[in-house]
JSON list of C-alpha atoms in Angstrom, two decimals:
[
{"chain": "A", "resi": 1, "resn": "MET", "atom": "CA", "xyz": [9.31, -3.91, 9.78]},
{"chain": "A", "resi": 2, "resn": "SER", "atom": "CA", "xyz": [12.45, -2.71, 8.08]},
{"chain": "A", "resi": 3, "resn": "ALA", "atom": "CA", "xyz": [12.37, -1.02, 4.67]},
{"chain": "A", "resi": 4, "resn": "SER", "atom": "CA", "xyz": [11.75, -3.35, 1.72]},
{"chain": "A", "resi": 5, "resn": "PRO", "atom": "CA", "xyz": [10.02, -2.38, -1.54]},
{"chain": "A", "resi": 6, "resn": "PRO", "atom": "CA", "xyz": [6.64, -4.00, -2.26]},
{"chain": "A", "resi": 7, "resn": "THR", "atom": "CA", "xyz": [6.44, -6.45, -5.15]},
{"chain": "A", "resi": 8, "resn": "ARG", "atom": "CA", "xyz": [2.83, -7.73, -5.12]},
{"chain": "A", "resi": 9, "resn": "ILE", "atom": "CA", "xyz": [-0.55, -6.84, -3.64]},
{"chain": "A", "resi": 10, "resn": "ARG", "atom": "CA", "xyz": [-3.37, -9.24, -2.84]},
{"chain": "A", "resi": 11, "resn": "ILE", "atom": "CA", "xyz": [-6.87, -8.26, -1.71]},
{"chain": "A", "resi": 12, "resn": "ARG", "atom": "CA", "xyz": [-8.97, -11.42, -1.66]},
{"chain": "A", "resi": 13, "resn": "ALA", "atom": "CA", "xyz": [-12.23, -9.58, -0.80]},
{"chain": "A", "resi": 14, "resn": "ILE", "atom": "CA", "xyz": [-12.22, -7.85, -4.22]},
{"chain": "A", "resi": 15, "resn": "ARG", "atom": "CA", "xyz": [-10.15, -10.42, -6.16]},
{"chain": "A", "resi": 16, "resn": "VAL", "atom": "CA", "xyz": [-7.04, -8.31, -6.61]},
{"chain": "A", "resi": 17, "resn": "GLU", "atom": "CA", "xyz": [-3.70, -10.00, -7.31]},
{"chain": "A", "resi": 18, "resn": "ALA", "atom": "CA", "xyz": [-1.25, -7.64, -8.98]},
{"chain": "A", "resi": 19, "resn": "ARG", "atom": "CA", "xyz": [2.38, -6.69, -9.26]},
{"chain": "A", "resi": 20, "resn": "VAL", "atom": "CA", "xyz": [3.57, -3.44, -7.69]},
{"chain": "A", "resi": 21, "resn": "ILE", "atom": "CA", "xyz": [5.87, -0.90, -9.35]},
{"chain": "A", "resi": 22, "resn": "PRO", "atom": "CA", "xyz": [7.43, 2.29, -7.95]},
{"chain": "A", "resi": 23, "resn": "ILE", "atom": "CA", "xyz": [5.83, 5.64, -8.82]},
{"chain": "A", "resi": 24, "resn": "LYS", "atom": "CA", "xyz": [6.86, 9.26, -8.16]},
{"chain": "A", "resi": 25, "resn": "LEU", "atom": "CA", "xyz": [5.35, 12.73, -8.00]},
{"chain": "A", "resi": 26, "resn": "ASP", "atom": "CA", "xyz": [4.83, 14.70, -11.22]},
{"chain": "A", "resi": 27, "resn": "VAL", "atom": "CA", "xyz": [6.25, 18.20, -11.78]},
{"chain": "A", "resi": 28, "resn": "ALA", "atom": "CA", "xyz": [3.18, 19.72, -10.08]},
{"chain": "A", "resi": 29, "resn": "GLY", "atom": "CA", "xyz": [3.77, 17.59, -6.97]},
{"chain": "A", "resi": 30, "resn": "HIS", "atom": "CA", "xyz": [0.85, 15.22, -7.60]},
{"chain": "A", "resi": 31, "resn": "LEU", "atom": "CA", "xyz": [1.11, 11.46, -7.32]},
{"chain": "A", "resi": 32, "resn": "GLN", "atom": "CA", "xyz": [1.82, 9.98, -10.75]},
{"chain": "A", "resi": 33, "resn": "PRO", "atom": "CA", "xyz": [-0.44, 7.00, -11.39]},
{"chain": "A", "resi": 34, "resn": "PRO", "atom": "CA", "xyz": [1.00, 3.79, -12.81]},
{"chain": "A", "resi": 35, "resn": "PRO", "atom": "CA", "xyz": [1.00, 3.42, -16.61]},
{"chain": "A", "resi": 36, "resn": "PRO", "atom": "CA", "xyz": [-2.61, 3.13, -17.86]},
{"chain": "A", "resi": 37, "resn": "ASP", "atom": "CA", "xyz": [-1.82, 0.43, -20.44]},
{"chain": "A", "resi": 38, "resn": "ASP", "atom": "CA", "xyz": [-1.36, -2.31, -17.84]},
{"chain": "A", "resi": 39, "resn": "SER", "atom": "CA", "xyz": [-4.72, -2.89, -16.16]},
{"chain": "A", "resi": 40, "resn": "ASN", "atom": "CA", "xyz": [-3.27, -5.14, -13.45]},
{"chain": "A", "resi": 41, "resn": "VAL", "atom": "CA", "xyz": [-0.49, -3.09, -11.87]},
{"chain": "A", "resi": 42, "resn": "VAL", "atom": "CA", "xyz": [-0.43, -0.98, -8.70]},
{"chain": "A", "resi": 43, "resn": "GLY", "atom": "CA", "xyz": [1.98, 1.89, -8.07]},
{"chain": "A", "resi": 44, "resn": "TRP", "atom": "CA", "xyz": [3.74, 2.42, -4.76]},
{"chain": "A", "resi": 45, "resn": "TYR", "atom": "CA", "xyz": [4.95, 5.96, -3.95]},
{"chain": "A", "resi": 46, "resn": "GLN", "atom": "CA", "xyz": [8.67, 5.36, -3.55]},
{"chain": "A", "resi": 47, "resn": "GLY", "atom": "CA", "xyz": [9.25, 8.75, -1.92]},
{"chain": "A", "resi": 48, "resn": "GLY", "atom": "CA", "xyz": [7.48, 7.53, 1.21]},
{"chain": "A", "resi": 49, "resn": "VAL", "atom": "CA", "xyz": [7.79, 4.55, 3.50]},
{"chain": "A", "resi": 50, "resn": "THR", "atom": "CA", "xyz": [7.56, 0.96, 2.34]},
{"chain": "A", "resi": 51, "resn": "PRO", "atom": "CA", "xyz": [4.46, -0.96, 3.43]},
{"chain": "A", "resi": 52, "resn": "GLY", "atom": "CA", "xyz": [5.09, -2.33, 6.92]},
{"chain": "A", "resi": 53, "resn": "GLN", "atom": "CA", "xyz": [7.38, 0.48, 8.09]},
{"chain": "A", "resi": 54, "resn": "ASN", "atom": "CA", "xyz": [6.06, 3.00, 10.60]},
{"chain": "A", "resi": 55, "resn": "GLY", "atom": "CA", "xyz": [4.37, 5.76, 8.63]},
{"chain": "A", "resi": 56, "resn": "ASN", "atom": "CA", "xyz": [1.92, 6.00, 5.79]},
{"chain": "A", "resi": 57, "resn": "ALA", "atom": "CA", "xyz": [2.61, 3.88, 2.68]},
{"chain": "A", "resi": 58, "resn": "ILE", "atom": "CA", "xyz": [0.80, 5.14, -0.42]},
{"chain": "A", "resi": 59, "resn": "MET", "atom": "CA", "xyz": [-0.35, 2.93, -3.32]},
{"chain": "A", "resi": 60, "resn": "ALA", "atom": "CA", "xyz": [-2.42, 3.84, -6.37]},
{"chain": "A", "resi": 61, "resn": "GLY", "atom": "CA", "xyz": [-4.11, 1.91, -9.15]},
{"chain": "A", "resi": 62, "resn": "HIS", "atom": "CA", "xyz": [-6.44, 2.62, -12.03]},
{"chain": "A", "resi": 63, "resn": "VAL", "atom": "CA", "xyz": [-10.19, 2.00, -11.90]},
{"chain": "A", "resi": 64, "resn": "ASP", "atom": "CA", "xyz": [-10.30, 1.43, -15.67]},
{"chain": "A", "resi": 65, "resn": "ASN", "atom": "CA", "xyz": [-8.56, 2.20, -18.95]},
{"chain": "A", "resi": 66, "resn": "LYS", "atom": "CA", "xyz": [-9.48, 2.36, -22.64]},
{"chain": "A", "resi": 67, "resn": "ARG", "atom": "CA", "xyz": [-9.69, -1.44, -22.80]},
{"chain": "A", "resi": 68, "resn": "GLY", "atom": "CA", "xyz": [-11.92, -1.97, -19.76]},
{"chain": "A", "resi": 69, "resn": "LEU", "atom": "CA", "xyz": [-11.78, -2.48, -16.01]},
{"chain": "A", "resi": 70, "resn": "SER", "atom": "CA", "xyz": [-8.51, -2.15, -14.10]},
{"chain": "A", "resi": 71, "resn": "VAL", "atom": "CA", "xyz": [-7.00, -3.40, -10.86]},
{"chain": "A", "resi": 72, "resn": "PHE", "atom": "CA", "xyz": [-8.81, -1.09, -8.41]},
{"chain": "A", "resi": 73, "resn": "TYR", "atom": "CA", "xyz": [-12.23, -1.13, -10.10]},
{"chain": "A", "resi": 74, "resn": "SER", "atom": "CA", "xyz": [-13.80, -2.66, -6.97]},
{"chain": "A", "resi": 75, "resn": "LEU", "atom": "CA", "xyz": [-11.81, -0.70, -4.37]},
{"chain": "A", "resi": 76, "resn": "GLY", "atom": "CA", "xyz": [-14.96, 1.15, -3.26]},
{"chain": "A", "resi": 77, "resn": "ARG", "atom": "CA", "xyz": [-16.54, -2.20, -2.34]},
{"chain": "A", "resi": 78, "resn": "LEU", "atom": "CA", "xyz": [-13.95, -2.96, 0.34]},
{"chain": "A", "resi": 79, "resn": "ARG", "atom": "CA", "xyz": [-15.36, -3.03, 3.85]},
{"chain": "A", "resi": 80, "resn": "PRO", "atom": "CA", "xyz": [-13.72, -2.52, 7.24]},
{"chain": "A", "resi": 81, "resn": "GLY", "atom": "CA", "xyz": [-12.03, -5.72, 8.36]},
{"chain": "A", "resi": 82, "resn": "ALA", "atom": "CA", "xyz": [-10.93, -6.81, 4.87]},
{"chain": "A", "resi": 83, "resn": "GLU", "atom": "CA", "xyz": [-7.26, -7.75, 4.60]},
{"chain": "A", "resi": 84, "resn": "VAL", "atom": "CA", "xyz": [-4.70, -6.36, 2.18]},
{"chain": "A", "resi": 85, "resn": "GLU", "atom": "CA", "xyz": [-1.51, -8.39, 1.77]},
{"chain": "A", "resi": 86, "resn": "ILE", "atom": "CA", "xyz": [1.63, -6.68, 0.49]},
{"chain": "A", "resi": 87, "resn": "GLU", "atom": "CA", "xyz": [4.47, -8.99, -0.51]},
{"chain": "A", "resi": 88, "resn": "ARG", "atom": "CA", "xyz": [7.86, -7.35, -0.17]},
{"chain": "A", "resi": 89, "resn": "ARG", "atom": "CA", "xyz": [11.25, -7.87, -1.81]},
{"chain": "A", "resi": 90, "resn": "ASP", "atom": "CA", "xyz": [12.67, -9.25, 1.48]},
{"chain": "A", "resi": 91, "resn": "ARG", "atom": "CA", "xyz": [10.18, -12.17, 1.20]},
{"chain": "A", "resi": 92, "resn": "THR", "atom": "CA", "xyz": [8.00, -10.92, 4.05]},
{"chain": "A", "resi": 93, "resn": "THR", "atom": "CA", "xyz": [4.34, -10.03, 3.73]},
{"chain": "A", "resi": 94, "resn": "ALA", "atom": "CA", "xyz": [2.78, -7.07, 5.49]},
{"chain": "A", "resi": 95, "resn": "VAL", "atom": "CA", "xyz": [-0.90, -7.73, 6.24]},
{"chain": "A", "resi": 96, "resn": "PHE", "atom": "CA", "xyz": [-3.11, -4.67, 6.67]},
{"chain": "A", "resi": 97, "resn": "THR", "atom": "CA", "xyz": [-6.70, -4.50, 7.86]},
{"chain": "A", "resi": 98, "resn": "VAL", "atom": "CA", "xyz": [-9.03, -1.97, 6.24]},
{"chain": "A", "resi": 99, "resn": "ASP", "atom": "CA", "xyz": [-10.39, 0.65, 8.66]},
{"chain": "A", "resi": 100, "resn": "ALA", "atom": "CA", "xyz": [-12.48, 2.70, 6.22]},
{"chain": "A", "resi": 101, "resn": "VAL", "atom": "CA", "xyz": [-13.12, 3.45, 2.55]},
{"chain": "A", "resi": 102, "resn": "GLU", "atom": "CA", "xyz": [-14.04, 7.01, 1.63]},
{"chain": "A", "resi": 103, "resn": "VAL", "atom": "CA", "xyz": [-14.80, 8.97, -1.52]},
{"chain": "A", "resi": 104, "resn": "HIS", "atom": "CA", "xyz": [-13.26, 12.46, -1.69]},
{"chain": "A", "resi": 105, "resn": "PRO", "atom": "CA", "xyz": [-13.97, 15.09, -4.38]},
{"chain": "A", "resi": 106, "resn": "LYS", "atom": "CA", "xyz": [-10.69, 15.93, -6.13]},
{"chain": "A", "resi": 107, "resn": "ASP", "atom": "CA", "xyz": [-11.36, 19.66, -5.68]},
{"chain": "A", "resi": 108, "resn": "HIS", "atom": "CA", "xyz": [-11.69, 19.22, -1.87]},
{"chain": "A", "resi": 109, "resn": "TYR", "atom": "CA", "xyz": [-9.14, 16.46, -1.34]},
{"chain": "A", "resi": 110, "resn": "PRO", "atom": "CA", "xyz": [-8.02, 16.00, 2.30]},
{"chain": "A", "resi": 111, "resn": "ASP", "atom": "CA", "xyz": [-4.26, 15.82, 1.65]},
{"chain": "A", "resi": 112, "resn": "ASP", "atom": "CA", "xyz": [-3.35, 15.76, 5.35]},
{"chain": "A", "resi": 113, "resn": "LYS", "atom": "CA", "xyz": [-5.73, 12.89, 6.08]},
{"chain": "A", "resi": 114, "resn": "VAL", "atom": "CA", "xyz": [-4.64, 10.82, 3.08]},
{"chain": "A", "resi": 115, "resn": "TYR", "atom": "CA", "xyz": [-0.91, 11.57, 2.96]},
{"chain": "A", "resi": 116, "resn": "GLY", "atom": "CA", "xyz": [-0.15, 12.91, 6.45]},
{"chain": "A", "resi": 117, "resn": "ALA", "atom": "CA", "xyz": [2.22, 11.39, 8.96]},
{"chain": "A", "resi": 118, "resn": "THR", "atom": "CA", "xyz": [1.04, 8.52, 11.15]},
{"chain": "A", "resi": 119, "resn": "SER", "atom": "CA", "xyz": [2.49, 7.08, 14.34]},
{"chain": "A", "resi": 120, "resn": "ARG", "atom": "CA", "xyz": [2.00, 3.46, 13.27]},
{"chain": "A", "resi": 121, "resn": "SER", "atom": "CA", "xyz": [2.30, 1.47, 10.04]},
{"chain": "A", "resi": 122, "resn": "GLU", "atom": "CA", "xyz": [-0.60, 2.43, 7.78]},
{"chain": "A", "resi": 123, "resn": "LEU", "atom": "CA", "xyz": [-1.56, 2.02, 4.13]},
{"chain": "A", "resi": 124, "resn": "ARG", "atom": "CA", "xyz": [-3.58, 4.13, 1.72]},
{"chain": "A", "resi": 125, "resn": "LEU", "atom": "CA", "xyz": [-4.96, 2.64, -1.50]},
{"chain": "A", "resi": 126, "resn": "ILE", "atom": "CA", "xyz": [-6.14, 5.25, -4.00]},
{"chain": "A", "resi": 127, "resn": "THR", "atom": "CA", "xyz": [-8.07, 5.18, -7.27]},
{"chain": "A", "resi": 128, "resn": "CYS", "atom": "CA", "xyz": [-10.44, 7.39, -9.24]},
{"chain": "A", "resi": 129, "resn": "GLY", "atom": "CA", "xyz": [-14.18, 7.48, -8.55]},
{"chain": "A", "resi": 130, "resn": "GLY", "atom": "CA", "xyz": [-17.46, 9.16, -9.30]},
{"chain": "A", "resi": 131, "resn": "ARG", "atom": "CA", "xyz": [-19.26, 9.51, -12.60]},
{"chain": "A", "resi": 132, "resn": "PHE", "atom": "CA", "xyz": [-16.81, 9.62, -15.52]},
{"chain": "A", "resi": 133, "resn": "SER", "atom": "CA", "xyz": [-17.00, 12.50, -17.99]},
{"chain": "A", "resi": 134, "resn": "LYS", "atom": "CA", "xyz": [-15.10, 12.43, -21.30]},
{"chain": "A", "resi": 135, "resn": "LYS", "atom": "CA", "xyz": [-14.48, 16.14, -20.84]},
{"chain": "A", "resi": 136, "resn": "THR", "atom": "CA", "xyz": [-13.20, 16.20, -17.24]},
{"chain": "A", "resi": 137, "resn": "GLY", "atom": "CA", "xyz": [-12.48, 12.56, -16.28]},
{"chain": "A", "resi": 138, "resn": "TYR", "atom": "CA", "xyz": [-13.35, 11.30, -12.81]},
{"chain": "A", "resi": 139, "resn": "PRO", "atom": "CA", "xyz": [-14.35, 13.96, -10.24]},
{"chain": "A", "resi": 140, "resn": "ASP", "atom": "CA", "xyz": [-13.48, 11.96, -7.12]},
{"chain": "A", "resi": 141, "resn": "ASN", "atom": "CA", "xyz": [-10.90, 9.68, -5.54]},
{"chain": "A", "resi": 142, "resn": "VAL", "atom": "CA", "xyz": [-11.70, 6.52, -3.62]},
{"chain": "A", "resi": 143, "resn": "VAL", "atom": "CA", "xyz": [-9.32, 5.99, -0.69]},
{"chain": "A", "resi": 144, "resn": "ALA", "atom": "CA", "xyz": [-9.03, 2.86, 1.43]},
{"chain": "A", "resi": 145, "resn": "TYR", "atom": "CA", "xyz": [-7.43, 3.41, 4.84]},
{"chain": "A", "resi": 146, "resn": "ALA", "atom": "CA", "xyz": [-5.75, 0.43, 6.54]},
{"chain": "A", "resi": 147, "resn": "HIS", "atom": "CA", "xyz": [-3.32, -0.37, 9.34]},
{"chain": "A", "resi": 148, "resn": "LEU", "atom": "CA", "xyz": [-0.74, -3.13, 9.81]},
{"chain": "A", "resi": 149, "resn": "THR", "atom": "CA", "xyz": [-2.09, -6.06, 11.83]},
{"chain": "A", "resi": 150, "resn": "ARG", "atom": "CA", "xyz": [0.44, -8.83, 11.23]},
{"chain": "A", "resi": 151, "resn": "THR", "atom": "CA", "xyz": [3.38, -10.01, 9.19]},
{"chain": "A", "resi": 152, "resn": "LYS", "atom": "CA", "xyz": [4.16, -13.28, 7.43]},
{"chain": "A", "resi": 153, "resn": "HIS", "atom": "CA", "xyz": [7.56, -14.69, 6.51]},
{"chain": "A", "resi": 154, "resn": "ALA", "atom": "CA", "xyz": [8.18, -16.87, 3.46]}
]
């Protein structure tokens, strides 16, 4: 697929239907999450490929916020074979199939595996995980790994 920014994400298996906004890296080079105030928004790393292009598209969402559960609260419940639909500005939809969902400790995060180059169109969905501590936050990240299986045209 050609480059076209994502506008919406749909994951029927965990009842996600949300708008997508661009996100960047912070000054330390870490992925900036989307604003915490909106519990139903997913961020797409605009410094990488758009979902559907060859390469690894990165998207992140919150598990919760001060008001309650957020968009990726159930990300860890995804199973291989589940579909993730990414609507794009060009009115096409990139459909990805989940290969795996893993939990990685933040202090031993596999950057190459999560963010590294791929030879096909892939998608990573990322959120926080583990037991929350008011002092240190979440100790882990939940990462869903998926690959492009089909496209739809509006």
